[in-house]
mmCIF file of C-alpha atoms in Angstrom:
data_model
loop_
_atom_site.group_PDB
_atom_site.id
_atom_site.type_symbol
_atom_site.label_atom_id
_atom_site.label_comp_id
_atom_site.label_asym_id
_atom_site.label_seq_id
_atom_site.Cartn_x
_atom_site.Cartn_y
_atom_site.Cartn_z
ATOM 1 C CA MET A 1 57.290 61.604 15.869
ATOM 2 C CA ILE A 2 53.672 62.802 15.883
ATOM 3 C CA SER A 3 52.877 65.120 12.987
ATOM 4 C CA ILE A 4 51.459 68.602 13.605
ATOM 5 C CA LEU A 5 48.097 67.420 12.302
ATOM 6 C CA ASN A 6 48.019 64.402 14.580
ATOM 7 C CA TYR A 7 49.202 66.566 17.490
ATOM 8 C CA LYS A 8 46.229 68.856 16.985
ATOM 9 C CA VAL A 9 43.916 65.858 16.864
ATOM 10 C CA MET A 10 45.340 64.477 20.093
ATOM 11 C CA ASN A 11 45.221 67.923 21.707
ATOM 12 C CA ASN A 12 41.487 68.121 21.037
ATOM 13 C CA LEU A 13 40.656 64.659 22.405
ATOM 14 C CA MET A 14 40.154 66.066 25.898
ATOM 15 C CA ARG A 15 36.988 67.795 24.691
ATOM 16 C CA LEU A 16 35.367 64.638 23.267
ATOM 17 C CA PRO A 17 33.259 61.836 24.810
ATOM 18 C CA VAL A 18 35.114 58.580 25.514
ATOM 19 C CA LEU A 19 33.828 56.685 22.476
ATOM 20 C CA ALA A 20 34.583 59.627 20.192
ATOM 21 C CA ILE A 21 38.132 59.775 21.572
ATOM 22 C CA LEU A 22 38.637 56.131 20.790
ATOM 23 C CA LEU A 23 37.362 56.609 17.241
ATOM 24 C CA CYS A 24 39.821 59.452 16.692
ATOM 25 C CA VAL A 25 42.698 57.353 18.021
ATOM 26 C CA THR A 26 41.670 54.544 15.680
ATOM 27 C CA SER A 27 42.114 56.845 12.680
ATOM 28 C CA LEU A 28 45.766 57.406 13.577
ATOM 29 C CA PHE A 29 46.684 53.754 13.083
ATOM 30 C CA LYS A 30 45.609 53.060 9.511
ATOM 31 C CA PRO A 31 48.220 50.760 7.958
ATOM 32 C CA ALA A 32 49.883 51.286 4.583
ATOM 33 C CA PHE A 33 49.967 48.541 1.968
ATOM 34 C CA ALA A 34 52.176 47.797 -0.998
ATOM 35 C CA ALA A 35 50.428 47.690 -4.376
ATOM 36 C CA GLU A 36 51.028 43.956 -4.727
ATOM 37 C CA ASP A 37 49.287 43.332 -1.384
ATOM 38 C CA LEU A 38 46.096 44.877 -2.752
ATOM 39 C CA ALA A 39 46.008 43.072 -6.091
ATOM 40 C CA SER A 40 43.112 40.786 -5.132
ATOM 41 C CA TRP A 41 41.153 43.419 -3.234
ATOM 42 C CA PRO A 42 38.473 44.503 -2.524
ATOM 43 C CA ARG A 43 36.972 41.303 -1.098
ATOM 44 C CA THR A 44 33.239 40.681 -0.750
ATOM 45 C CA LEU A 45 31.131 38.209 1.206
ATOM 46 C CA PRO A 46 27.340 37.741 1.190
ATOM 47 C CA THR A 47 25.726 38.187 4.610
ATOM 48 C CA GLN A 48 22.200 38.393 5.959
ATOM 49 C CA LEU A 49 22.562 42.186 5.813
ATOM 50 C CA GLY A 50 23.662 42.159 2.183
ATOM 51 C CA GLN A 51 27.051 42.196 0.459
ATOM 52 C CA PHE A 52 29.930 42.982 2.798
ATOM 53 C CA SER A 53 33.132 44.429 1.299
ATOM 54 C CA LEU A 54 36.629 45.184 2.534
ATOM 55 C CA ALA A 55 38.933 47.407 0.499
ATOM 56 C CA GLN A 56 42.168 46.074 2.010
ATOM 57 C CA PRO A 57 43.430 43.296 4.298
ATOM 58 C CA PRO A 58 42.411 43.871 7.929
ATOM 59 C CA GLN A 59 45.281 44.323 10.359
ATOM 60 C CA ARG A 60 43.410 44.691 13.647
ATOM 61 C CA ILE A 61 40.382 42.430 14.063
ATOM 62 C CA VAL A 62 38.038 42.377 17.040
ATOM 63 C CA SER A 63 35.596 39.497 17.436
ATOM 64 C CA THR A 64 32.531 40.012 19.605
ATOM 65 C CA SER A 65 31.783 36.287 19.337
ATOM 66 C CA VAL A 66 33.733 33.825 21.458
ATOM 67 C CA THR A 67 32.503 31.156 19.044
ATOM 68 C CA LEU A 68 34.039 32.853 15.990
ATOM 69 C CA SER A 69 37.315 33.822 17.678
ATOM 70 C CA GLY A 70 38.679 30.271 17.548
ATOM 71 C CA THR A 71 38.314 30.122 13.778
ATOM 72 C CA LEU A 72 40.061 33.476 13.347
ATOM 73 C CA LEU A 73 42.946 32.168 15.451
ATOM 74 C CA ALA A 74 43.097 28.923 13.474
ATOM 75 C CA ILE A 75 43.708 30.812 10.215
ATOM 76 C CA ASN A 76 46.236 33.138 11.862
ATOM 77 C CA ALA A 77 44.104 36.228 11.296
ATOM 78 C CA PRO A 78 45.251 39.329 13.226
ATOM 79 C CA LEU A 79 42.839 39.031 16.146
ATOM 80 C CA MET A 80 43.529 41.767 18.708
ATOM 81 C CA GLY A 81 40.603 41.295 21.090
ATOM 82 C CA SER A 82 37.573 39.110 21.680
ATOM 83 C CA GLY A 83 34.436 38.993 23.718
ATOM 84 C CA ALA A 84 34.542 36.392 26.476
ATOM 85 C CA THR A 85 32.178 34.129 28.374
ATOM 86 C CA SER A 86 31.976 33.266 32.066
ATOM 87 C CA ARG A 87 35.423 32.517 33.447
ATOM 88 C CA ASN A 88 36.697 29.163 34.734
ATOM 89 C CA SER A 89 33.733 27.048 33.644
ATOM 90 C CA SER A 90 33.813 23.546 32.195
ATOM 91 C CA VAL A 91 34.397 25.075 28.745
ATOM 92 C CA SER A 92 36.305 28.291 29.531
ATOM 93 C CA ASP A 93 39.598 29.393 31.067
ATOM 94 C CA ALA A 94 40.475 32.187 33.496
ATOM 95 C CA GLN A 95 40.178 34.763 30.684
ATOM 96 C CA GLY A 96 36.716 33.583 29.658
ATOM 97 C CA PHE A 97 38.073 32.113 26.418
ATOM 98 C CA PHE A 98 37.188 28.599 25.293
ATOM 99 C CA THR A 99 39.659 26.074 26.654
ATOM 100 C CA GLN A 100 40.378 24.541 23.236
ATOM 101 C CA TRP A 101 42.041 27.745 22.011
ATOM 102 C CA GLY A 102 42.650 29.751 25.179
ATOM 103 C CA GLU A 103 46.396 29.041 25.221
ATOM 104 C CA VAL A 104 46.723 30.089 21.581
ATOM 105 C CA ALA A 105 44.945 33.358 22.359
ATOM 106 C CA LYS A 106 47.208 33.959 25.336
ATOM 107 C CA ALA A 107 50.346 33.322 23.281
ATOM 108 C CA ARG A 108 49.152 35.831 20.671
ATOM 109 C CA HIS A 109 48.214 38.422 23.305
ATOM 110 C CA VAL A 110 44.517 38.496 22.403
ATOM 111 C CA LYS A 111 42.679 40.644 24.954
ATOM 112 C CA PRO A 112 39.413 39.550 26.600
ATOM 113 C CA LEU A 113 37.425 42.752 26.114
ATOM 114 C CA TYR A 114 34.360 42.015 28.228
ATOM 115 C CA VAL A 115 32.357 39.130 29.690
ATOM 116 C CA SER A 116 29.077 38.254 27.956
ATOM 117 C CA GLN A 117 27.667 41.768 27.447
ATOM 118 C CA PRO A 118 29.251 43.558 24.443
ATOM 119 C CA ASN A 119 30.981 46.848 25.242
ATOM 120 C CA ALA A 120 31.419 49.308 22.383
ATOM 121 C CA GLU A 121 34.034 51.400 24.183
ATOM 122 C CA ALA A 122 36.188 48.346 24.914
ATOM 123 C CA ILE A 123 35.947 47.384 21.240
ATOM 124 C CA ALA A 124 36.835 50.875 20.026
ATOM 125 C CA ALA A 125 39.823 50.980 22.366
ATOM 126 C CA GLU A 126 41.495 48.272 20.278
ATOM 127 C CA ALA A 127 41.397 50.510 17.186
ATOM 128 C CA PRO A 128 39.986 47.710 14.989
ATOM 129 C CA ASP A 129 39.763 47.897 11.230
ATOM 130 C CA LEU A 130 37.317 44.964 11.194
ATOM 131 C CA ILE A 131 34.715 43.898 13.753
ATOM 132 C CA VAL A 132 33.265 40.400 13.442
ATOM 133 C CA ILE A 133 29.946 39.632 15.121
ATOM 134 C CA ALA A 134 27.702 36.574 15.204
ATOM 135 C CA ALA A 135 24.279 36.750 13.589
ATOM 136 C CA THR A 136 22.651 34.534 16.214
ATOM 137 C CA GLY A 137 23.444 32.742 19.450
ATOM 138 C CA GLY A 138 24.209 33.820 22.981
ATOM 139 C CA ASP A 139 27.382 35.610 21.868
ATOM 140 C CA SER A 140 25.705 37.752 19.212
ATOM 141 C CA ALA A 141 26.238 41.515 19.401
ATOM 142 C CA LEU A 142 23.824 42.253 16.572
ATOM 143 C CA LYS A 143 21.903 44.723 18.743
ATOM 144 C CA LEU A 144 24.987 46.968 18.723
ATOM 145 C CA TYR A 145 25.472 46.793 14.962
ATOM 146 C CA ASP A 146 24.577 50.429 14.267
ATOM 147 C CA GLN A 147 26.923 51.646 16.987
ATOM 148 C CA LEU A 148 29.793 49.333 16.043
ATOM 149 C CA LYS A 149 29.730 50.277 12.356
ATOM 150 C CA THR A 150 30.733 53.834 13.343
ATOM 151 C CA ILE A 151 33.969 52.335 14.690
ATOM 152 C CA ALA A 152 34.974 50.024 11.821
ATOM 153 C CA PRO A 153 33.451 47.795 9.118
ATOM 154 C CA VAL A 154 31.248 45.167 10.754
ATOM 155 C CA LEU A 155 31.012 41.641 9.332
ATOM 156 C CA VAL A 156 27.939 39.686 10.459
ATOM 157 C CA VAL A 157 28.556 35.924 10.340
ATOM 158 C CA ASP A 158 26.006 33.162 10.815
ATOM 159 C CA TYR A 159 27.872 30.189 12.267
ATOM 160 C CA GLY A 160 24.700 28.176 12.885
ATOM 161 C CA ASP A 161 23.980 27.149 9.306
ATOM 162 C CA LYS A 162 27.365 25.845 8.150
ATOM 163 C CA SER A 163 30.180 23.476 9.063
ATOM 164 C CA TRP A 164 33.301 24.785 10.778
ATOM 165 C CA GLN A 165 35.173 24.121 7.543
ATOM 166 C CA ALA A 166 32.804 26.318 5.516
ATOM 167 C CA LEU A 167 33.068 29.025 8.168
ATOM 168 C CA THR A 168 36.855 28.777 8.060
ATOM 169 C CA LEU A 169 36.885 29.280 4.289
ATOM 170 C CA GLN A 170 34.558 32.296 4.530
ATOM 171 C CA LEU A 171 36.635 34.038 7.173
ATOM 172 C CA GLY A 172 39.820 33.109 5.321
ATOM 173 C CA HIS A 173 38.536 34.751 2.149
ATOM 174 C CA ILE A 174 37.366 38.008 3.691
ATOM 175 C CA THR A 175 40.508 38.463 5.810
ATOM 176 C CA GLY A 176 42.992 37.504 3.095
ATOM 177 C CA HIS A 177 43.990 34.335 4.944
ATOM 178 C CA GLU A 178 42.484 31.850 2.496
ATOM 179 C CA ALA A 179 45.764 29.952 2.160
ATOM 180 C CA GLU A 180 45.906 29.350 5.910
ATOM 181 C CA ALA A 181 42.229 28.353 5.909
ATOM 182 C CA LYS A 182 42.813 25.735 3.231
ATOM 183 C CA GLN A 183 45.909 24.448 5.030
ATOM 184 C CA VAL A 184 44.019 24.041 8.315
ATOM 185 C CA ILE A 185 41.226 22.096 6.634
ATOM 186 C CA ALA A 186 43.635 19.920 4.620
ATOM 187 C CA LYS A 187 45.647 19.123 7.757
ATOM 188 C CA PHE A 188 42.490 18.139 9.602
ATOM 189 C CA GLU A 189 41.165 15.973 6.767
ATOM 190 C CA GLN A 190 44.507 14.174 6.523
ATOM 191 C CA ARG A 191 44.325 13.399 10.219
ATOM 192 C CA VAL A 192 40.761 12.078 9.849
ATOM 193 C CA GLU A 193 41.839 9.768 7.035
ATOM 194 C CA SER A 194 44.827 8.510 9.019
ATOM 195 C CA LEU A 195 42.788 7.973 12.177
ATOM 196 C CA ARG A 196 40.063 6.079 10.328
ATOM 197 C CA SER A 197 42.557 3.341 9.483
ATOM 198 C CA LYS A 198 43.930 3.141 13.031
ATOM 199 C CA ILE A 199 40.834 2.884 15.222
ATOM 200 C CA THR A 200 38.701 -0.130 16.042
ATOM 201 C CA LEU A 201 35.085 0.964 16.070
ATOM 202 C CA PRO A 202 32.929 0.133 19.089
ATOM 203 C CA PRO A 203 29.671 -1.776 18.458
ATOM 204 C CA GLN A 204 27.632 -0.054 15.772
ATOM 205 C CA PRO A 205 25.391 1.814 15.236
ATOM 206 C CA THR A 206 26.244 4.724 17.517
ATOM 207 C CA SER A 207 23.973 7.211 19.268
ATOM 208 C CA ALA A 208 25.740 10.583 19.493
ATOM 209 C CA ILE A 209 24.065 12.550 22.263
ATOM 210 C CA VAL A 210 24.208 15.621 24.478
ATOM 211 C CA TYR A 211 22.989 14.464 27.898
ATOM 212 C CA TYR A 212 21.084 16.946 30.069
ATOM 213 C CA GLU A 213 22.638 17.501 33.471
ATOM 214 C CA ASP A 214 19.322 16.856 35.239
ATOM 215 C CA GLY A 215 19.046 13.441 33.563
ATOM 216 C CA ARG A 216 15.598 14.178 32.182
ATOM 217 C CA GLY A 217 16.469 14.429 28.528
ATOM 218 C CA MET A 218 19.056 14.606 25.779
ATOM 219 C CA ASN A 219 19.742 15.848 22.284
ATOM 220 C CA VAL A 220 20.658 13.369 19.560
ATOM 221 C CA TRP A 221 22.991 14.532 16.801
ATOM 222 C CA THR A 222 21.708 13.719 13.315
ATOM 223 C CA PRO A 223 23.803 12.996 10.194
ATOM 224 C CA ALA A 224 23.336 16.673 9.229
ATOM 225 C CA SER A 225 25.285 17.876 12.263
ATOM 226 C CA ALA A 226 29.006 18.669 12.207
ATOM 227 C CA GLN A 227 29.482 15.988 14.858
ATOM 228 C CA GLY A 228 27.559 13.458 12.794
ATOM 229 C CA GLU A 229 29.470 14.270 9.633
ATOM 230 C CA LEU A 230 32.792 13.806 11.410
ATOM 231 C CA LEU A 231 31.719 10.486 12.912
ATOM 232 C CA LYS A 232 30.607 9.248 9.484
ATOM 233 C CA ALA A 233 33.966 10.261 8.005
ATOM 234 C CA LEU A 234 35.634 8.085 10.639
ATOM 235 C CA GLY A 235 33.467 5.076 9.753
ATOM 236 C CA PHE A 236 30.812 5.302 12.469
ATOM 237 C CA THR A 237 27.178 4.547 11.649
ATOM 238 C CA LEU A 238 24.748 6.927 13.337
ATOM 239 C CA ALA A 239 21.701 5.481 15.081
ATOM 240 C CA MET A 240 18.594 7.615 14.727
ATOM 241 C CA PRO A 241 15.459 7.673 16.872
ATOM 242 C CA PRO A 242 12.326 6.197 15.266
ATOM 243 C CA ALA A 243 10.550 8.561 12.870
ATOM 244 C CA SER A 244 7.698 8.929 15.345
ATOM 245 C CA LEU A 245 10.068 10.645 17.791
ATOM 246 C CA GLN A 246 11.569 13.066 15.291
ATOM 247 C CA GLY A 247 8.916 15.281 13.717
ATOM 248 C CA SER A 248 8.560 18.723 15.262
ATOM 249 C CA THR A 249 11.052 18.021 18.039
ATOM 250 C CA SER A 250 13.938 18.841 15.720
ATOM 251 C CA MET A 251 15.755 22.084 16.385
ATOM 252 C CA GLY A 252 18.226 24.178 14.427
ATOM 253 C CA LYS A 253 18.250 25.377 10.837
ATOM 254 C CA ARG A 254 19.763 22.129 9.582
ATOM 255 C CA ASN A 255 17.632 19.893 11.810
ATOM 256 C CA ASP A 256 20.901 18.688 13.248
ATOM 257 C CA ILE A 257 19.559 17.807 16.700
ATOM 258 C CA ILE A 258 16.546 15.804 17.870
ATOM 259 C CA GLN A 259 15.306 16.356 21.402
ATOM 260 C CA LEU A 260 14.299 13.443 23.611
ATOM 261 C CA ASN A 261 12.748 13.866 27.031
ATOM 262 C CA GLY A 262 11.852 11.526 29.888
ATOM 263 C CA GLU A 263 10.421 8.228 28.769
ATOM 264 C CA THR A 264 11.003 9.005 25.085
ATOM 265 C CA MET A 265 14.684 8.428 25.792
ATOM 266 C CA ALA A 266 13.949 4.730 26.271
ATOM 267 C CA ASP A 267 12.733 4.382 22.692
ATOM 268 C CA GLY A 268 14.818 7.116 21.112
ATOM 269 C CA VAL A 269 18.301 5.852 21.924
ATOM 270 C CA THR A 270 18.785 2.969 19.501
ATOM 271 C CA GLY A 271 22.579 2.744 19.275
ATOM 272 C CA ASN A 272 24.769 -0.061 20.580
ATOM 273 C CA THR A 273 27.309 2.584 21.606
ATOM 274 C CA LEU A 274 26.722 5.961 23.224
ATOM 275 C CA LEU A 275 29.053 8.883 22.530
ATOM 276 C CA LEU A 276 28.530 11.768 24.955
ATOM 277 C CA PHE A 277 29.171 15.264 23.614
ATOM 278 C CA ALA A 278 29.699 18.375 25.742
ATOM 279 C CA ALA A 279 30.653 15.913 28.477
ATOM 280 C CA ASP A 280 33.695 14.499 30.238
ATOM 281 C CA GLU A 281 34.292 11.185 32.015
ATOM 282 C CA LYS A 282 32.201 12.263 35.018
ATOM 283 C CA THR A 283 29.065 12.120 32.880
ATOM 284 C CA VAL A 284 29.523 8.439 31.916
ATOM 285 C CA PRO A 285 28.357 6.956 35.266
ATOM 286 C CA GLN A 286 25.474 9.428 35.387
ATOM 287 C CA VAL A 287 24.185 8.115 32.078
ATOM 288 C CA ALA A 288 24.731 4.500 33.146
ATOM 289 C CA LYS A 289 22.608 5.049 36.274
ATOM 290 C CA ASN A 290 19.702 6.723 34.484
ATOM 291 C CA PRO A 291 16.624 4.472 34.958
ATOM 292 C CA PHE A 292 15.263 5.418 31.530
ATOM 293 C CA LEU A 293 18.409 4.017 29.909
ATOM 294 C CA ALA A 294 19.064 0.975 32.098
ATOM 295 C CA HIS A 295 17.791 -1.476 29.466
ATOM 296 C CA LEU A 296 20.204 -0.340 26.733
ATOM 297 C CA SER A 297 22.866 -2.738 25.499
ATOM 298 C CA ALA A 298 25.368 0.147 25.569
ATOM 299 C CA VAL A 299 24.771 0.465 29.315
ATOM 300 C CA HIS A 300 25.005 -3.288 29.963
ATOM 301 C CA ASN A 301 28.202 -3.586 27.935
ATOM 302 C CA HIS A 302 29.799 -0.355 29.197
ATOM 303 C CA ASP A 303 29.973 1.074 25.692
ATOM 304 C CA ILE A 304 29.570 4.700 26.803
ATOM 305 C CA PHE A 305 32.306 7.194 25.948
ATOM 306 C CA ALA A 306 32.753 10.923 26.613
ATOM 307 C CA MET A 307 33.933 13.101 23.730
ATOM 308 C CA GLY A 308 34.912 16.169 25.815
ATOM 309 C CA ASN A 309 33.327 19.296 27.209
ATOM 310 C CA ASP A 310 34.308 21.356 24.165
ATOM 311 C CA THR A 311 32.447 19.306 21.551
ATOM 312 C CA PHE A 312 29.047 20.995 21.515
ATOM 313 C CA ARG A 313 30.001 23.514 18.831
ATOM 314 C CA LEU A 314 32.957 22.487 16.711
ATOM 315 C CA ASP A 315 35.786 24.646 15.428
ATOM 316 C CA TYR A 316 39.216 23.504 14.267
ATOM 317 C CA TYR A 317 40.534 23.232 17.817
ATOM 318 C CA SER A 318 37.580 21.414 19.391
ATOM 319 C CA ALA A 319 37.182 19.109 16.378
ATOM 320 C CA SER A 320 40.887 18.255 16.705
ATOM 321 C CA ASN A 321 40.364 17.522 20.412
ATOM 322 C CA MET A 322 37.462 15.267 19.448
ATOM 323 C CA LEU A 323 39.782 13.313 17.159
ATOM 324 C CA SER A 324 42.264 12.961 20.010
ATOM 325 C CA SER A 325 39.524 11.620 22.271
ATOM 326 C CA ILE A 326 38.457 9.064 19.677
ATOM 327 C CA GLU A 327 42.054 8.050 19.034
ATOM 328 C CA ARG A 328 42.699 7.573 22.747
ATOM 329 C CA GLN A 329 39.586 5.509 23.387
ATOM 330 C CA PHE A 330 39.326 3.422 20.223
ATOM 331 C CA THR A 331 42.887 2.691 19.173
ATOM 332 C CA ARG A 332 43.544 -0.930 20.088
#
């Protein structure tokens, strides 16, 4: 039954703007915690905006970043709603969630709150007690930071300068789901170790690339990339372009990708095997027919393999799918 105080609050909502109404409703759903639940709180995490602190475990999380939502799901954090991307693309489902975790989100009743452009009213409607936003990238809602912090504490996360495992541990710590975070990582590492002993590697070294759809260029993953680190853990040797083609063409804070364009592809792809990231089987013949790559031994010997459309930015789910792809193609 609604208390007299809450009744008065609700009775006055009609006089308030929409966002203000949603903020008032949010205040009615603050959870109670047992003393033992709060023993290790508050929690803090360094961010680019300074130290971020939470006084108690969040119970209703909203993620404005479709990239970060998968990690929150992987650690079983209480994700209520998430921003979405364009629907029914090569990497997204009908809700606009990434295909690698879309079914998990559906099973847990996570709401797609908006497509691409962040919406403060849609976020407030979920009565969150924690809002997670990306510091950079196409799914960043940093421009709304000042508005969102009037709704709930706002955690700004930079996913571009760390592995998915490090990101998982950070989000596990600040949400109180560190045990789940460690379990997810341990489970993944056990699978990597098991798979390493089962697969037969294709001819080494390997060029790990993201092939441009127009055929005029590509990105080469370096050993510093999450993709490169995973391949090394499985026993692959990464082929790098000559030093003359690296230099200022590197991109990203970790220099994890080297760009090659046009004729530089001929000299920059030095691997005996090509692994295609952010690509499915339809991309393999496109690469094989590219005149800049026709001389490669990988093309002549048909040693070109697609890793999956969801492998451009790795989280637990997409990295697991990558392992499945490798297991399927290289287990003899």
